[in-house]
Tab-separated table of C-alpha atoms in Angstrom:
chain	number	residue	atom	x	y	z
Z	1267	MET	CA	0.000	0.000	0.000
Z	1268	LYS	CA	2.909	2.336	0.616
Z	1269	GLY	CA	3.843	2.142	-3.075
Z	1270	PHE	CA	0.292	3.004	-4.147
Z	1271	PHE	CA	0.165	5.933	-1.736
Z	1272	LYS	CA	3.556	7.301	-2.744
Z	1273	GLU	CA	2.614	7.038	-6.421
Z	1274	GLY	CA	-0.556	8.992	-5.660
Z	1275	LEU	CA	1.481	11.672	-3.906
Z	1276	LYS	CA	3.732	11.958	-6.925
Z	1277	LYS	CA	0.745	12.273	-9.256
Z	1278	ILE	CA	-0.649	15.205	-7.266
Z	1279	GLY	CA	2.777	16.863	-7.159
Z	1280	LEU	CA	3.490	16.374	-3.484
Z	1281	GLU	CA	6.536	15.115	-1.609
Z	1282	LEU	CA	6.314	14.053	2.031
Z	1283	ASP	CA	9.107	12.658	4.162
Z	1284	LYS	CA	9.161	8.981	5.164
Z	1285	ALA	CA	8.081	9.648	8.753
Z	1286	THR	CA	5.007	11.578	7.606
Z	1287	VAL	CA	4.051	8.910	5.055
Z	1288	ASP	CA	4.418	6.210	7.716
Z	1289	MET	CA	2.181	8.145	10.123
Z	1290	LEU	CA	-0.480	8.636	7.462
Z	1291	LEU	CA	-0.425	4.927	6.657
Z	1292	GLU	CA	-0.722	4.084	10.362
Z	1293	TYR	CA	-3.704	6.433	10.579
Z	1294	GLY	CA	-5.197	4.622	7.584
Z	1295	ASN	CA	-4.702	1.256	9.251
Z	1296	LEU	CA	-6.424	2.516	12.403
Z	1297	LEU	CA	-9.349	3.721	10.298
Z	1298	LEU	CA	-9.658	0.421	8.443
Z	1299	GLU	CA	-9.596	-1.592	11.687
Z	1300	THR	CA	-12.017	0.677	13.545
Z	1301	ASN	CA	-14.381	0.838	10.577
Z	1302	LYS	CA	-14.908	-2.941	10.820
Z	1303	HIS	CA	-17.011	-2.441	13.957
Z	1304	THR	CA	-17.769	1.311	14.027
Z	1305	ASN	CA	-19.159	2.992	10.930
Z	1306	LEU	CA	-16.847	5.951	10.335
Z	1307	THR	CA	-16.785	5.977	6.529
Z	1308	ALA	CA	-18.775	4.231	3.801
Z	1309	ILE	CA	-15.546	3.559	1.895
Z	1310	ARG	CA	-14.097	0.191	2.889
Z	1311	ASP	CA	-11.811	-0.630	-0.022
Z	1312	GLU	CA	-8.255	0.216	1.059
Z	1313	LYS	CA	-7.015	1.837	-2.152
Z	1314	THR	CA	-10.227	3.811	-2.591
Z	1315	MET	CA	-9.968	5.019	1.004
Z	1316	TYR	CA	-6.416	6.283	0.538
Z	1317	GLU	CA	-7.337	8.021	-2.693
Z	1318	LYS	CA	-10.732	9.509	-1.828
Z	1319	HIS	CA	-9.935	10.445	1.764
Z	1320	PHE	CA	-6.175	10.813	2.229
Z	1321	LEU	CA	-4.982	11.991	-1.180
Z	1322	ASP	CA	-8.148	14.063	-1.549
Z	1323	SER	CA	-7.278	15.853	1.700
Z	1324	LEU	CA	-3.684	16.355	0.581
Z	1325	LEU	CA	-4.853	18.245	-2.509
Z	1326	LEU	CA	-4.981	21.162	-0.064
Z	1327	GLN	CA	-1.379	20.859	1.089
Z	1328	ASN	CA	0.089	23.176	-1.541
Z	1329	LYS	CA	-2.808	25.615	-1.054
Z	1330	LEU	CA	-2.136	26.356	2.620
Z	1331	PRO	CA	-1.297	30.044	3.141
Z	1332	CYS	CA	2.051	31.014	4.626
Z	1333	GLY	CA	2.150	31.869	8.303
Z	1334	VAL	CA	-0.830	29.801	9.426
Z	1335	LYS	CA	-0.660	28.965	13.138
Z	1336	LYS	CA	-4.216	27.832	13.961
Z	1337	ALA	CA	-6.626	25.918	11.726
Z	1338	MET	CA	-10.228	24.803	12.228
Z	1339	ASP	CA	-11.868	21.845	10.445
Z	1340	ILE	CA	-15.656	21.814	10.890
Z	1341	GLY	CA	-17.497	18.556	10.242
Z	1342	THR	CA	-14.218	16.656	10.101
Z	1343	GLY	CA	-15.846	13.214	10.327
Z	1344	ALA	CA	-13.084	10.603	10.536
Z	1345	GLY	CA	-10.513	13.391	10.164
Z	1346	PHE	CA	-10.676	14.670	6.611
Z	1347	PRO	CA	-9.043	16.916	5.715
Z	1348	GLY	CA	-7.984	18.095	9.185
Z	1349	MET	CA	-6.231	15.057	10.670
Z	1350	VAL	CA	-4.349	14.353	7.428
Z	1351	LEU	CA	-3.130	17.955	7.250
Z	1352	ALA	CA	-2.265	17.969	10.953
Z	1353	ILE	CA	0.043	14.989	10.391
Z	1354	ALA	CA	1.625	16.697	7.376
Z	1355	ASN	CA	1.952	20.082	9.157
Z	1356	PRO	CA	3.124	19.602	12.763
Z	1357	ASN	CA	3.857	23.344	12.995
Z	1358	ILE	CA	0.129	24.201	12.737
Z	1359	ASP	CA	-2.359	23.672	15.585
Z	1360	PHE	CA	-5.557	22.036	14.342
Z	1361	THR	CA	-8.998	21.985	15.949
Z	1362	LEU	CA	-11.006	19.058	14.550
Z	1363	MET	CA	-14.717	19.464	15.216
Z	1364	ASP	CA	-17.571	17.032	14.775
Z	1365	SER	CA	-20.870	16.588	16.595
Z	1366	VAL	CA	-20.816	12.762	16.250
Z	1367	SER	CA	-19.115	11.311	19.314
Z	1368	LYS	CA	-18.013	7.995	17.758
Z	1369	LYS	CA	-16.008	9.985	15.219
Z	1370	THR	CA	-14.390	12.317	17.738
Z	1371	LYS	CA	-13.527	9.367	20.007
Z	1372	PHE	CA	-11.767	7.745	17.048
Z	1373	LEU	CA	-9.848	10.971	16.349
Z	1374	GLU	CA	-8.777	11.226	19.993
Z	1375	MET	CA	-7.449	7.674	19.762
Z	1376	VAL	CA	-5.526	8.484	16.564
Z	1377	ALA	CA	-4.016	11.630	18.089
Z	1378	GLU	CA	-2.923	9.665	21.152
Z	1379	LYS	CA	-1.448	6.731	19.234
Z	1380	LEU	CA	0.443	9.006	16.835
Z	1381	ASN	CA	1.468	11.355	19.653
Z	1382	LEU	CA	0.068	14.419	17.874
Z	1383	SER	CA	0.517	17.424	20.127
Z	1384	ASN	CA	-0.934	19.804	17.501
Z	1385	VAL	CA	-4.440	18.285	17.428
Z	1386	GLU	CA	-7.431	19.325	19.534
Z	1387	VAL	CA	-10.597	17.245	19.052
Z	1388	VAL	CA	-13.951	18.885	19.819
Z	1389	ASN	CA	-17.253	17.014	20.081
Z	1390	MET	CA	-19.635	19.976	19.759
Z	1391	ARG	CA	-21.665	21.930	17.257
Z	1392	ALA	CA	-19.982	25.036	15.877
Z	1393	GLU	CA	-22.848	27.236	17.107
Z	1394	ASP	CA	-22.193	26.121	20.693
Z	1395	TYR	CA	-18.386	25.945	20.636
Z	1396	ILE	CA	-18.012	29.550	19.513
Z	1397	LYS	CA	-19.854	30.705	22.645
Z	1398	LEU	CA	-16.963	29.484	24.782
Z	1399	GLU	CA	-14.429	32.064	25.887
Z	1400	ASP	CA	-11.897	33.264	23.300
Z	1401	LYS	CA	-13.108	31.145	20.361
Z	1402	ARG	CA	-14.342	33.909	18.039
Z	1403	ALA	CA	-11.977	35.233	15.341
Z	1404	ILE	CA	-8.885	33.296	16.495
Z	1405	TYR	CA	-8.170	31.019	13.505
Z	1406	ASP	CA	-5.929	31.751	10.521
Z	1407	LEU	CA	-7.364	28.956	8.382
Z	1408	GLY	CA	-10.739	27.257	8.009
Z	1409	LEU	CA	-11.289	23.857	6.407
Z	1410	CYS	CA	-14.390	21.991	5.346
Z	1411	ARG	CA	-14.778	19.155	2.888
Z	1412	GLY	CA	-18.179	19.103	1.220
Z	1413	VAL	CA	-20.205	19.057	4.453
Z	1414	SER	CA	-22.816	21.742	3.725
Z	1415	LYS	CA	-23.875	24.283	1.139
Z	1416	PHE	CA	-22.037	27.612	1.206
Z	1417	ASN	CA	-25.025	29.443	2.670
Z	1418	VAL	CA	-24.807	27.102	5.693
Z	1419	ILE	CA	-21.107	26.358	6.178
Z	1420	LEU	CA	-20.100	30.015	5.877
Z	1421	GLU	CA	-22.214	30.873	8.917
Z	1422	TYR	CA	-20.533	28.078	10.888
Z	1423	MET	CA	-16.986	28.865	9.795
Z	1424	VAL	CA	-16.486	32.583	9.186
Z	1425	PRO	CA	-17.101	33.761	12.789
Z	1426	PHE	CA	-14.147	31.603	13.930
Z	1427	LEU	CA	-11.749	33.259	11.467
Z	1428	LYS	CA	-9.600	36.344	11.862
Z	1429	VAL	CA	-10.136	39.182	9.389
Z	1430	GLY	CA	-7.934	38.370	6.392
Z	1431	ALA	CA	-7.933	34.654	7.158
Z	1432	THR	CA	-8.522	31.994	4.514
Z	1433	PHE	CA	-11.257	29.376	4.290
Z	1434	LEU	CA	-10.390	26.476	1.972
Z	1435	ALA	CA	-13.619	24.698	1.035
Z	1436	GLN	CA	-13.603	21.498	-1.016
Z	1437	LYS	CA	-16.496	20.699	-3.337
Z	1438	MET	CA	-17.347	18.065	-5.931
Z	1439	ASP	CA	-19.853	20.413	-7.560
Z	1440	TYR	CA	-20.873	23.980	-6.839
Z	1441	GLN	CA	-22.379	25.979	-9.717
Z	1442	GLU	CA	-26.005	25.885	-8.579
Z	1443	GLU	CA	-25.383	26.663	-4.906
Z	1444	LEU	CA	-23.253	29.743	-5.608
Z	1445	GLU	CA	-26.267	31.581	-6.979
Z	1446	TYR	CA	-28.346	31.192	-3.815
Z	1447	SER	CA	-25.358	31.733	-1.488
Z	1448	LYS	CA	-24.633	35.320	-2.565
Z	1449	ASN	CA	-26.528	36.696	0.416
Z	1450	ALA	CA	-24.459	34.633	2.882
Z	1451	PHE	CA	-21.173	35.842	1.403
Z	1452	GLU	CA	-22.349	39.461	1.684
Z	1453	ILE	CA	-23.747	39.213	5.229
Z	1454	LEU	CA	-20.641	37.417	6.494
Z	1455	ASN	CA	-18.182	39.793	4.786
Z	1456	SER	CA	-16.408	37.087	2.829
Z	1457	ARG	CA	-15.641	36.514	-0.836
Z	1458	ILE	CA	-14.234	33.902	-3.163
Z	1459	VAL	CA	-10.817	34.951	-4.434
Z	1460	LYS	CA	-9.869	31.788	-6.331
Z	1461	VAL	CA	-11.259	28.436	-7.467
Z	1462	ASP	CA	-8.952	25.578	-8.447
Z	1463	GLU	CA	-10.149	22.538	-10.391
Z	1464	LEU	CA	-8.077	19.455	-9.546
Z	1465	LYS	CA	-8.345	15.724	-10.158
Z	1466	LEU	CA	-7.758	12.736	-7.939
Z	1467	PRO	CA	-4.712	10.815	-9.202
Z	1468	PHE	CA	-6.191	7.439	-10.167
Z	1469	CYS	CA	-9.977	7.662	-10.600
Z	1470	GLU	CA	-9.612	11.246	-11.939
Z	1471	ASP	CA	-12.704	12.496	-10.114
Z	1472	ILE	CA	-12.831	16.304	-10.171
Z	1473	ARG	CA	-12.450	18.341	-6.987
Z	1474	TYR	CA	-12.948	22.103	-6.678
Z	1475	ILE	CA	-11.009	24.001	-4.034
Z	1476	PHE	CA	-12.400	27.412	-3.093
Z	1477	GLU	CA	-10.141	30.010	-1.524
Z	1478	ILE	CA	-12.427	32.299	0.467
Z	1479	LYS	CA	-11.226	35.373	2.362
Z	1480	LYS	CA	-12.827	36.988	5.387
Z	1481	MET	CA	-12.804	40.677	4.509
Z	1482	ALA	CA	-14.217	42.287	7.686
Z	1483	GLU	CA	-15.478	41.479	11.177
Z	1484	THR	CA	-18.531	39.242	11.560
Z	1485	ASP	CA	-21.619	40.550	13.312
Z	1486	LYS	CA	-21.735	38.819	16.719
Z	1487	LYS	CA	-25.284	37.596	16.111
Z	1488	TYR	CA	-23.734	34.972	13.794
Z	1489	PRO	CA	-23.766	32.066	13.965
Z	1490	ARG	CA	-27.363	31.913	15.082
Z	1491	ARG	CA	-28.364	29.358	17.719
Z	1492	ALA	CA	-27.879	25.629	17.106
Z	1493	GLY	CA	-29.846	24.239	14.174
Z	1494	ILE	CA	-31.020	27.563	12.757
Z	1495	PRO	CA	-28.300	27.983	10.069
Z	1496	LEU	CA	-29.349	24.646	8.576
Z	1497	LYS	CA	-33.093	25.233	8.889
Z	1498	ARG	CA	-33.061	28.842	7.685
Z	1499	PRO	CA	-29.886	29.446	5.608
Z	1500	LEU	CA	-28.817	33.037	5.017
């Protein structure tokens, strides 16, 4: 499997040192074993998992802005893209958030086994976590992989980001939702500055990576209380 993974890295134009590759493969093994009894991902084929979860997450590696110190991944699931990028970037502190406890318990186990001091796992909803002291506007980078439409995920993510920070959102498709998300971008003082179209290395599925900038402070009434952003999107 190491050969397959390293070939995939080469195809996406990425070089990682041996220690990082070994840690990612160990993470993959932990996911495969845990997924036998706890449903963390629908993908069970090993090669497909490494391509559509690990290599997919690493498409972001060369897109990370310089100087990032704190990153937030909302709806991380089994750790994508946040855990993968945390392993590849030990100099960045990552908060991995998910409201499903079986997934966050798995991530805590991975962080412990791999001795990752730069990973914080949070089992909460974004609307509740941001109410805790000193959580608003403290992150340099936001991450989210296809969890929600822009008019929902922006309300979850943007309040956590500093002004000028970057939100890298991964999508498989997007054209239709952009039209009805214009209001959310305006209200939350954020805008798309770049869209990259990339392909996975073997199956050649298309992935779109949006670089979104927070242009000004977010009104403190956002995000609205738990459940409202999803029920009544901006």
